[in-house]
PDB file of C-alpha atoms and ligand atoms in Angstrom:
ATOM      1  CA  MET A   1      19.958  80.515  72.386  1.00 74.00           C
ATOM      2  CA  ARG A   2      20.083  76.794  71.497  1.00 87.00           C
ATOM      3  CA  ARG A   3      16.715  75.038  71.298  1.00 91.00           C
ATOM      4  CA  LYS A   4      16.323  72.481  74.076  1.00 97.00           C
ATOM      5  CA  LEU A   5      15.827  68.781  73.368  1.00 98.00           C
ATOM      6  CA  VAL A   6      14.492  66.008  75.555  1.00 98.00           C
ATOM      7  CA  ALA A   7      15.232  62.513  74.285  1.00 98.00           C
ATOM      8  CA  GLY A   8      13.731  59.433  75.890  1.00 98.00           C
ATOM      9  CA  ASN A   9      15.963  56.348  75.987  1.00 98.00           C
ATOM     10  CA  TRP A  10      13.560  53.456  76.396  1.00 98.00           C
ATOM     11  CA  LYS A  11      16.490  51.042  76.903  1.00 98.00           C
ATOM     12  CA  MET A  12      15.303  47.414  76.563  1.00 98.00           C
ATOM     13  CA  HIS A  13      11.744  48.148  77.605  1.00 98.00           C
ATOM     14  CA  GLY A  14       8.498  48.101  75.723  1.00 97.00           C
ATOM     15  CA  GLY A  15       6.051  45.971  73.824  1.00 98.00           C
ATOM     16  CA  LEU A  16       3.589  46.752  71.042  1.00 98.00           C
ATOM     17  CA  ALA A  17       0.664  47.444  73.374  1.00 98.00           C
ATOM     18  CA  ALA A  18       2.656  49.342  76.004  1.00 98.00           C
ATOM     19  CA  ASN A  19       4.353  51.448  73.309  1.00 98.00           C
ATOM     20  CA  ARG A  20       0.996  52.284  71.730  1.00 98.00           C
ATOM     21  CA  GLU A  21      -0.245  53.572  75.061  1.00 98.00           C
ATOM     22  CA  LEU A  22       2.920  55.574  75.786  1.00 98.00           C
ATOM     23  CA  LEU A  23       3.116  57.110  72.307  1.00 98.00           C
ATOM     24  CA  GLY A  24      -0.617  57.856  72.354  1.00 98.00           C
ATOM     25  CA  GLY A  25      -0.194  59.729  75.629  1.00 98.00           C
ATOM     26  CA  LEU A  26       2.643  61.835  74.234  1.00 98.00           C
ATOM     27  CA  LEU A  27       0.797  62.544  70.986  1.00 98.00           C
ATOM     28  CA  ASN A  28      -2.364  63.589  72.835  1.00 97.00           C
ATOM     29  CA  GLN A  29      -0.465  66.228  74.786  1.00 96.00           C
ATOM     30  CA  GLN A  30       2.190  67.375  72.312  1.00 96.00           C
ATOM     31  CA  ALA A  31       0.198  70.457  71.336  1.00 95.00           C
ATOM     32  CA  THR A  32       0.258  71.694  74.935  1.00 94.00           C
ATOM     33  CA  VAL A  33       4.075  71.936  75.074  1.00 95.00           C
ATOM     34  CA  GLY A  34       6.238  74.896  74.099  1.00 94.00           C
ATOM     35  CA  SER A  35       9.095  74.975  71.645  1.00 94.00           C
ATOM     36  CA  ALA A  36      11.561  72.353  72.970  1.00 97.00           C
ATOM     37  CA  ALA A  37      12.184  69.394  70.690  1.00 97.00           C
ATOM     38  CA  CYS A  38      11.375  65.839  71.740  1.00 98.00           C
ATOM     39  CA  ALA A  39      12.548  62.399  70.619  1.00 98.00           C
ATOM     40  CA  VAL A  40      12.306  58.752  71.614  1.00 98.00           C
ATOM     41  CA  LEU A  41      15.104  56.198  71.166  1.00 98.00           C
ATOM     42  CA  VAL A  42      13.651  52.728  71.014  1.00 98.00           C
ATOM     43  CA  PRO A  43      14.710  49.068  70.660  1.00 98.00           C
ATOM     44  CA  PHE A  44      15.259  48.022  67.017  1.00 98.00           C
ATOM     45  CA  PRO A  45      12.094  45.896  66.665  1.00 97.00           C
ATOM     46  CA  TYR A  46       9.913  48.897  67.511  1.00 98.00           C
ATOM     47  CA  LEU A  47      11.422  51.363  65.044  1.00 98.00           C
ATOM     48  CA  ALA A  48       8.718  50.563  62.490  1.00 97.00           C
ATOM     49  CA  GLN A  49       6.025  51.092  65.104  1.00 98.00           C
ATOM     50  CA  VAL A  50       7.330  54.500  66.184  1.00 98.00           C
ATOM     51  CA  SER A  51       7.967  55.515  62.578  1.00 98.00           C
ATOM     52  CA  SER A  52       4.324  54.964  61.764  1.00 98.00           C
ATOM     53  CA  ALA A  53       2.854  56.232  65.067  1.00 98.00           C
ATOM     54  CA  LEU A  54       4.903  59.451  65.104  1.00 98.00           C
ATOM     55  CA  ALA A  55       4.645  60.328  61.396  1.00 97.00           C
ATOM     56  CA  GLY A  56       3.686  63.997  61.067  1.00 96.00           C
ATOM     57  CA  SER A  57       4.091  64.621  64.823  1.00 97.00           C
ATOM     58  CA  ARG A  58       6.533  66.865  66.713  1.00 96.00           C
ATOM     59  CA  ILE A  59       8.333  63.839  68.133  1.00 98.00           C
ATOM     60  CA  SER A  60      11.439  62.477  66.400  1.00 98.00           C
ATOM     61  CA  TRP A  61      12.618  58.926  66.848  1.00 98.00           C
ATOM     62  CA  GLY A  62      15.700  56.830  66.596  1.00 98.00           C
ATOM     63  CA  ALA A  63      17.688  53.792  67.686  1.00 98.00           C
ATOM     64  CA  GLN A  64      19.918  53.033  70.661  1.00 98.00           C
ATOM     65  CA  ASP A  65      22.967  51.664  68.859  1.00 98.00           C
ATOM     66  CA  VAL A  66      24.429  51.190  65.389  1.00 98.00           C
ATOM     67  CA  SER A  67      27.252  49.150  63.889  1.00 98.00           C
ATOM     68  CA  GLU A  68      30.499  50.825  62.974  1.00 98.00           C
ATOM     69  CA  HIS A  69      30.351  48.746  59.748  1.00 98.00           C
ATOM     70  CA  VAL A  70      28.213  49.415  56.711  1.00 97.00           C
ATOM     71  CA  SER A  71      27.471  45.790  55.770  1.00 97.00           C
ATOM     72  CA  GLY A  72      29.008  42.336  55.924  1.00 98.00           C
ATOM     73  CA  ALA A  73      29.431  39.318  58.155  1.00 98.00           C
ATOM     74  CA  PHE A  74      28.442  40.946  61.456  1.00 98.00           C
ATOM     75  CA  THR A  75      25.612  38.762  62.744  1.00 98.00           C
ATOM     76  CA  GLY A  76      23.264  40.591  65.052  1.00 96.00           C
ATOM     77  CA  GLU A  77      24.503  44.062  64.104  1.00 97.00           C
ATOM     78  CA  VAL A  78      22.404  46.790  62.480  1.00 98.00           C
ATOM     79  CA  ALA A  79      24.046  49.163  59.999  1.00 98.00           C
ATOM     80  CA  ALA A  80      23.424  52.888  59.680  1.00 98.00           C
ATOM     81  CA  PRO A  81      22.135  52.665  56.069  1.00 98.00           C
ATOM     82  CA  MET A  82      19.523  50.169  57.303  1.00 98.00           C
ATOM     83  CA  LEU A  83      18.300  52.667  59.885  1.00 98.00           C
ATOM     84  CA  ALA A  84      18.337  55.493  57.360  1.00 97.00           C
ATOM     85  CA  ASP A  85      16.450  53.308  54.863  1.00 94.00           C
ATOM     86  CA  PHE A  86      13.141  53.877  56.547  1.00 86.00           C
ATOM     87  CA  GLY A  87      13.499  57.358  57.929  1.00 92.00           C
ATOM     88  CA  CYS A  88      15.371  56.980  61.227  1.00 96.00           C
ATOM     89  CA  THR A  89      17.145  60.252  62.059  1.00 97.00           C
ATOM     90  CA  LEU A  90      18.778  59.723  65.472  1.00 98.00           C
ATOM     91  CA  VAL A  91      20.914  57.080  67.132  1.00 98.00           C
ATOM     92  CA  ILE A  92      22.586  56.829  70.535  1.00 98.00           C
ATOM     93  CA  VAL A  93      26.248  55.772  70.445  1.00 98.00           C
ATOM     94  CA  GLY A  94      28.511  55.005  73.373  1.00 98.00           C
ATOM     95  CA  HIS A  95      25.843  54.713  76.060  1.00 98.00           C
ATOM     96  CA  SER A  96      27.610  53.710  79.275  1.00 97.00           C
ATOM     97  CA  GLU A  97      25.680  50.433  79.353  1.00 96.00           C
ATOM     98  CA  ARG A  98      27.192  49.510  75.985  1.00 97.00           C
ATOM     99  CA  ARG A  99      30.646  50.729  76.994  1.00 96.00           C
ATOM    100  CA  ALA A 100      30.477  48.613  80.163  1.00 94.00           C
ATOM    101  CA  LEU A 101      28.534  45.531  79.025  1.00 96.00           C
ATOM    102  CA  HIS A 102      29.838  45.291  75.450  1.00 95.00           C
ATOM    103  CA  SER A 103      33.377  46.613  76.013  1.00 94.00           C
ATOM    104  CA  GLU A 104      32.930  49.501  73.576  1.00 97.00           C
ATOM    105  CA  ASP A 105      35.894  51.838  73.761  1.00 97.00           C
ATOM    106  CA  SER A 106      35.920  55.473  72.693  1.00 98.00           C
ATOM    107  CA  ARG A 107      37.513  54.623  69.320  1.00 98.00           C
ATOM    108  CA  THR A 108      34.648  52.234  68.510  1.00 98.00           C
ATOM    109  CA  VAL A 109      32.118  54.800  69.705  1.00 98.00           C
ATOM    110  CA  GLY A 110      33.706  57.372  67.375  1.00 98.00           C
ATOM    111  CA  LYS A 111      33.513  54.934  64.454  1.00 98.00           C
ATOM    112  CA  LYS A 112      29.842  54.253  65.189  1.00 98.00           C
ATOM    113  CA  ALA A 113      29.162  57.999  65.236  1.00 98.00           C
ATOM    114  CA  LEU A 114      30.995  58.404  61.925  1.00 98.00           C
ATOM    115  CA  SER A 115      29.032  55.574  60.359  1.00 98.00           C
ATOM    116  CA  ALA A 116      25.783  57.220  61.512  1.00 98.00           C
ATOM    117  CA  LEU A 117      26.859  60.596  60.128  1.00 98.00           C
ATOM    118  CA  ARG A 118      27.767  59.090  56.750  1.00 98.00           C
ATOM    119  CA  SER A 119      24.194  57.807  56.446  1.00 98.00           C
ATOM    120  CA  GLY A 120      22.715  61.171  57.375  1.00 98.00           C
ATOM    121  CA  LEU A 121      21.789  60.191  60.937  1.00 98.00           C
ATOM    122  CA  THR A 122      22.478  62.388  63.948  1.00 98.00           C
ATOM    123  CA  PRO A 123      24.472  60.460  66.549  1.00 98.00           C
ATOM    124  CA  ILE A 124      23.880  61.211  70.218  1.00 98.00           C
ATOM    125  CA  ILE A 125      27.411  60.599  71.523  1.00 98.00           C
ATOM    126  CA  CYS A 126      27.432  59.690  75.228  1.00 98.00           C
ATOM    127  CA  VAL A 127      30.316  60.435  77.567  1.00 98.00           C
ATOM    128  CA  GLY A 128      30.576  60.167  81.330  1.00 98.00           C
ATOM    129  CA  GLU A 129      32.719  59.137  84.270  1.00 97.00           C
ATOM    130  CA  SER A 130      32.207  56.334  86.792  1.00 96.00           C
ATOM    131  CA  LEU A 131      31.797  56.956  90.515  1.00 94.00           C
ATOM    132  CA  ALA A 132      35.366  55.794  91.167  1.00 95.00           C
ATOM    133  CA  GLU A 133      36.649  58.219  88.522  1.00 96.00           C
ATOM    134  CA  ARG A 134      34.675  61.124  90.010  1.00 95.00           C
ATOM    135  CA  GLU A 135      35.923  60.292  93.482  1.00 94.00           C
ATOM    136  CA  ALA A 136      39.478  60.101  92.162  1.00 97.00           C
ATOM    137  CA  GLY A 137      39.039  63.620  90.756  1.00 97.00           C
ATOM    138  CA  VAL A 138      39.589  62.577  87.121  1.00 98.00           C
ATOM    139  CA  THR A 139      36.180  63.440  85.644  1.00 98.00           C
ATOM    140  CA  ARG A 140      37.653  66.003  83.229  1.00 98.00           C
ATOM    141  CA  GLU A 141      40.374  63.645  82.035  1.00 98.00           C
ATOM    142  CA  ILE A 142      37.852  60.879  81.376  1.00 98.00           C
ATOM    143  CA  VAL A 143      35.162  62.875  79.561  1.00 98.00           C
ATOM    144  CA  GLY A 144      37.866  64.948  77.832  1.00 98.00           C
ATOM    145  CA  GLN A 145      39.476  61.808  76.437  1.00 98.00           C
ATOM    146  CA  GLN A 146      36.090  60.396  75.367  1.00 98.00           C
ATOM    147  CA  ILE A 147      35.091  63.554  73.499  1.00 98.00           C
ATOM    148  CA  ALA A 148      38.563  64.015  72.006  1.00 98.00           C
ATOM    149  CA  GLU A 149      38.405  60.528  70.509  1.00 98.00           C
ATOM    150  CA  ALA A 150      35.009  61.268  68.947  1.00 98.00           C
ATOM    151  CA  ILE A 151      36.385  64.506  67.478  1.00 98.00           C
ATOM    152  CA  SER A 152      39.462  62.736  66.159  1.00 98.00           C
ATOM    153  CA  VAL A 153      37.387  60.067  64.374  1.00 98.00           C
ATOM    154  CA  CYS A 154      34.492  62.234  63.130  1.00 98.00           C
ATOM    155  CA  GLY A 155      36.346  65.513  62.569  1.00 98.00           C
ATOM    156  CA  ALA A 156      35.036  68.908  63.626  1.00 97.00           C
ATOM    157  CA  GLY A 157      32.534  68.843  60.747  1.00 97.00           C
ATOM    158  CA  GLY A 158      31.075  65.524  61.886  1.00 98.00           C
ATOM    159  CA  ILE A 159      30.869  66.626  65.485  1.00 98.00           C
ATOM    160  CA  SER A 160      29.051  69.803  64.520  1.00 98.00           C
ATOM    161  CA  ALA A 161      26.298  67.566  63.071  1.00 98.00           C
ATOM    162  CA  SER A 162      26.101  65.509  66.281  1.00 98.00           C
ATOM    163  CA  ILE A 163      24.531  65.777  69.724  1.00 98.00           C
ATOM    164  CA  ILE A 164      26.576  65.137  72.881  1.00 98.00           C
ATOM    165  CA  ALA A 165      25.135  63.625  76.056  1.00 98.00           C
ATOM    166  CA  TYR A 166      26.979  63.926  79.360  1.00 98.00           C
ATOM    167  CA  GLU A 167      25.829  60.980  81.437  1.00 98.00           C
ATOM    168  CA  PRO A 168      27.747  60.413  84.678  1.00 97.00           C
ATOM    169  CA  VAL A 169      27.639  56.637  85.070  1.00 96.00           C
ATOM    170  CA  TRP A 170      26.961  56.932  88.808  1.00 95.00           C
ATOM    171  CA  ALA A 171      23.747  58.825  88.070  1.00 94.00           C
ATOM    172  CA  ILE A 172      22.240  56.485  85.464  1.00 93.00           C
ATOM    173  CA  GLY A 173      19.314  54.487  86.780  1.00 88.00           C
ATOM    174  CA  THR A 174      20.467  55.034  90.360  1.00 90.00           C
ATOM    175  CA  GLY A 175      18.165  57.867  91.407  1.00 88.00           C
ATOM    176  CA  LYS A 176      21.312  59.957  92.121  1.00 88.00           C
ATOM    177  CA  THR A 177      21.317  63.029  89.928  1.00 89.00           C
ATOM    178  CA  ALA A 178      24.282  65.315  89.369  1.00 92.00           C
ATOM    179  CA  SER A 179      23.472  68.677  90.899  1.00 96.00           C
ATOM    180  CA  PRO A 180      22.768  71.396  88.333  1.00 97.00           C
ATOM    181  CA  GLU A 181      26.156  72.937  89.230  1.00 98.00           C
ATOM    182  CA  GLN A 182      28.000  69.624  88.786  1.00 97.00           C
ATOM    183  CA  ALA A 183      26.318  69.114  85.403  1.00 98.00           C
ATOM    184  CA  GLN A 184      27.057  72.695  84.314  1.00 98.00           C
ATOM    185  CA  GLU A 185      30.707  72.394  85.261  1.00 98.00           C
ATOM    186  CA  VAL A 186      31.221  69.356  83.028  1.00 98.00           C
ATOM    187  CA  HIS A 187      29.047  70.731  80.206  1.00 98.00           C
ATOM    188  CA  GLU A 188      31.061  73.956  80.196  1.00 98.00           C
ATOM    189  CA  PHE A 189      34.283  71.954  80.099  1.00 98.00           C
ATOM    190  CA  LEU A 190      32.982  69.857  77.183  1.00 98.00           C
ATOM    191  CA  ARG A 191      31.784  73.000  75.382  1.00 98.00           C
ATOM    192  CA  GLY A 192      35.311  74.407  75.644  1.00 98.00           C
ATOM    193  CA  ILE A 193      36.793  71.322  73.990  1.00 98.00           C
ATOM    194  CA  LEU A 194      34.138  71.379  71.273  1.00 98.00           C
ATOM    195  CA  MET A 195      34.752  75.099  70.684  1.00 97.00           C
ATOM    196  CA  SER A 196      38.424  74.444  70.175  1.00 97.00           C
ATOM    197  CA  ALA A 197      37.517  71.938  67.441  1.00 97.00           C
ATOM    198  CA  SER A 198      35.424  74.591  65.653  1.00 97.00           C
ATOM    199  CA  VAL A 199      32.939  77.368  66.362  1.00 97.00           C
ATOM    200  CA  GLU A 200      30.151  75.215  64.902  1.00 97.00           C
ATOM    201  CA  ALA A 201      31.118  72.195  67.037  1.00 96.00           C
ATOM    202  CA  GLY A 202      30.945  74.484  70.074  1.00 96.00           C
ATOM    203  CA  GLN A 203      27.268  75.077  69.339  1.00 96.00           C
ATOM    204  CA  VAL A 204      26.084  71.460  69.354  1.00 97.00           C
ATOM    205  CA  PRO A 205      23.457  70.522  71.941  1.00 98.00           C
ATOM    206  CA  ILE A 206      24.927  68.968  75.103  1.00 98.00           C
ATOM    207  CA  LEU A 207      22.252  66.956  76.908  1.00 98.00           C
ATOM    208  CA  TYR A 208      22.484  65.855  80.534  1.00 98.00           C
ATOM    209  CA  GLY A 209      21.474  62.295  81.402  1.00 97.00           C
ATOM    210  CA  GLY A 210      21.292  60.530  84.742  1.00 96.00           C
ATOM    211  CA  SER A 211      18.067  60.170  86.743  1.00 94.00           C
ATOM    212  CA  VAL A 212      16.398  63.201  85.153  1.00 97.00           C
ATOM    213  CA  LYS A 213      12.862  63.468  86.493  1.00 97.00           C
ATOM    214  CA  ALA A 214      10.058  66.001  86.412  1.00 97.00           C
ATOM    215  CA  ALA A 215      11.153  67.141  89.888  1.00 97.00           C
ATOM    216  CA  ASN A 216      14.759  68.019  88.926  1.00 97.00           C
ATOM    217  CA  ALA A 217      14.455  68.861  85.218  1.00 98.00           C
ATOM    218  CA  ALA A 218      13.788  72.590  85.526  1.00 97.00           C
ATOM    219  CA  ALA A 219      16.843  73.210  87.721  1.00 97.00           C
ATOM    220  CA  LEU A 220      19.115  71.211  85.385  1.00 97.00           C
ATOM    221  CA  PHE A 221      17.758  72.884  82.245  1.00 97.00           C
ATOM    222  CA  ALA A 222      18.251  76.332  83.792  1.00 97.00           C
ATOM    223  CA  MET A 223      22.024  75.854  83.463  1.00 97.00           C
ATOM    224  CA  PRO A 224      23.485  77.750  80.494  1.00 96.00           C
ATOM    225  CA  ASP A 225      25.299  74.778  78.941  1.00 97.00           C
ATOM    226  CA  VAL A 226      22.638  72.135  79.635  1.00 98.00           C
ATOM    227  CA  ASP A 227      20.667  71.947  76.409  1.00 98.00           C
ATOM    228  CA  GLY A 228      18.153  69.351  77.523  1.00 98.00           C
ATOM    229  CA  GLY A 229      18.112  65.786  78.746  1.00 98.00           C
ATOM    230  CA  LEU A 230      18.659  62.188  77.752  1.00 98.00           C
ATOM    231  CA  VAL A 231      16.036  60.553  79.916  1.00 98.00           C
ATOM    232  CA  GLY A 232      15.902  56.835  80.735  1.00 97.00           C
ATOM    233  CA  GLY A 233      13.406  55.519  83.282  1.00 97.00           C
ATOM    234  CA  ALA A 234      11.246  58.642  83.395  1.00 98.00           C
ATOM    235  CA  SER A 235      10.705  58.518  79.616  1.00 98.00           C
ATOM    236  CA  LEU A 236       8.510  55.446  80.069  1.00 98.00           C
ATOM    237  CA  LEU A 237       5.928  57.384  82.075  1.00 98.00           C
ATOM    238  CA  VAL A 238       3.727  59.738  80.076  1.00 98.00           C
ATOM    239  CA  SER A 239       3.164  62.333  82.786  1.00 97.00           C
ATOM    240  CA  GLU A 240       6.828  62.399  83.927  1.00 98.00           C
ATOM    241  CA  PHE A 241       8.174  62.653  80.399  1.00 98.00           C
ATOM    242  CA  MET A 242       5.647  65.311  79.406  1.00 98.00           C
ATOM    243  CA  ASP A 243       6.576  67.374  82.484  1.00 98.00           C
ATOM    244  CA  ILE A 244      10.270  67.062  81.576  1.00 98.00           C
ATOM    245  CA  TRP A 245       9.473  68.189  78.016  1.00 98.00           C
ATOM    246  CA  ARG A 246       7.492  71.113  79.473  1.00 98.00           C
ATOM    247  CA  ALA A 247      10.388  72.025  81.768  1.00 98.00           C
ATOM    248  CA  ALA A 248      12.708  72.097  78.746  1.00 98.00           C
ATOM    249  CA  SER A 249      10.290  74.346  76.887  1.00 97.00           C
ATOM    250  CA  ALA A 250       9.995  76.721  79.826  1.00 96.00           C
ATOM    251  CA  ALA A 251      13.747  76.958  80.439  1.00 95.00           C
ATOM    252  CA  ARG A 252      15.297  80.431  80.188  1.00 82.00           C
ATOM    253  CA  TYR A 253      18.536  79.393  78.466  1.00 78.00           C
TER     254      TYR A 253
HETATM  255  C1  PEP B 301      19.855  56.669  80.256  1.00 55.01           C
HETATM  256  O1  PEP B 301      19.462  55.526  80.078  1.00 55.01           O
HETATM  257  O2  PEP B 301      20.491  57.240  79.365  1.00 55.01           O
HETATM  258  C2  PEP B 301      19.552  57.324  81.522  1.00 55.01           C
HETATM  259  C3  PEP B 301      20.013  58.522  81.742  1.00 55.01           C
HETATM  260  O3  PEP B 301      18.780  56.608  82.403  1.00 55.01           O
HETATM  261  P1  PEP B 301      18.039  57.182  83.729  1.00 55.01           P
HETATM  262  O4  PEP B 301      17.358  58.473  83.332  1.00 55.01           O
HETATM  263  O5  PEP B 301      17.067  56.109  84.093  1.00 55.01           O
HETATM  264  O6  PEP B 301      19.091  57.420  84.749  1.00 55.01           O
END
């Protein structure tokens, strides 16, 4: 049985005081939750704050993006060795908002994941189809191509040290969640592709993301190939996020 993980993507939200309150709420209750792992992925300026606030806790932390380059004339970019420098362990790559708003293609996403891996970070590689693609019946082609590109750039060894997040674009921030069966179907498909890369790659956690809330988390996490959640909006609310973490800990699979 793979250990479940809930990871909160704060997106571009937060502030020193608001973060202190949110982190304090999570820290106060962490001892009441079972064995699932928990992480927060925060905007770059707050990495130092979470590093210090979460030191010695059960909650891991990381960033929401990383450059594919290691150093150089890339104004505004942040390199993986810089994140690793002060203890960052996780980074999201290929979130649909970056693919859509910053024209990141799957090759670039793969290179970002590889750069993270080379610095000892665990990339959370996001894949997912748009509403038009789902309605056109090409979900498998789209997520299959996205994951294949990541495997081709990072190799089976790199992928086996990564985390995958299936995030249907139509479910992110919309309040529309994939049904547990829809999520399971895609997760199982992705697992098959990962398995054909290597046995170890087939065992990586595959998180579901897209309007996960306390009310739907248990049903999603009960699916055999759903290893937890990448949670956006609900990760900013202590009680919602704690209930999602609890649901992951209580899940049978
Ligand atoms: C996300 O930002 O990765 C996400 C899944 O957002 P939300 O939970 O708000 O849909």
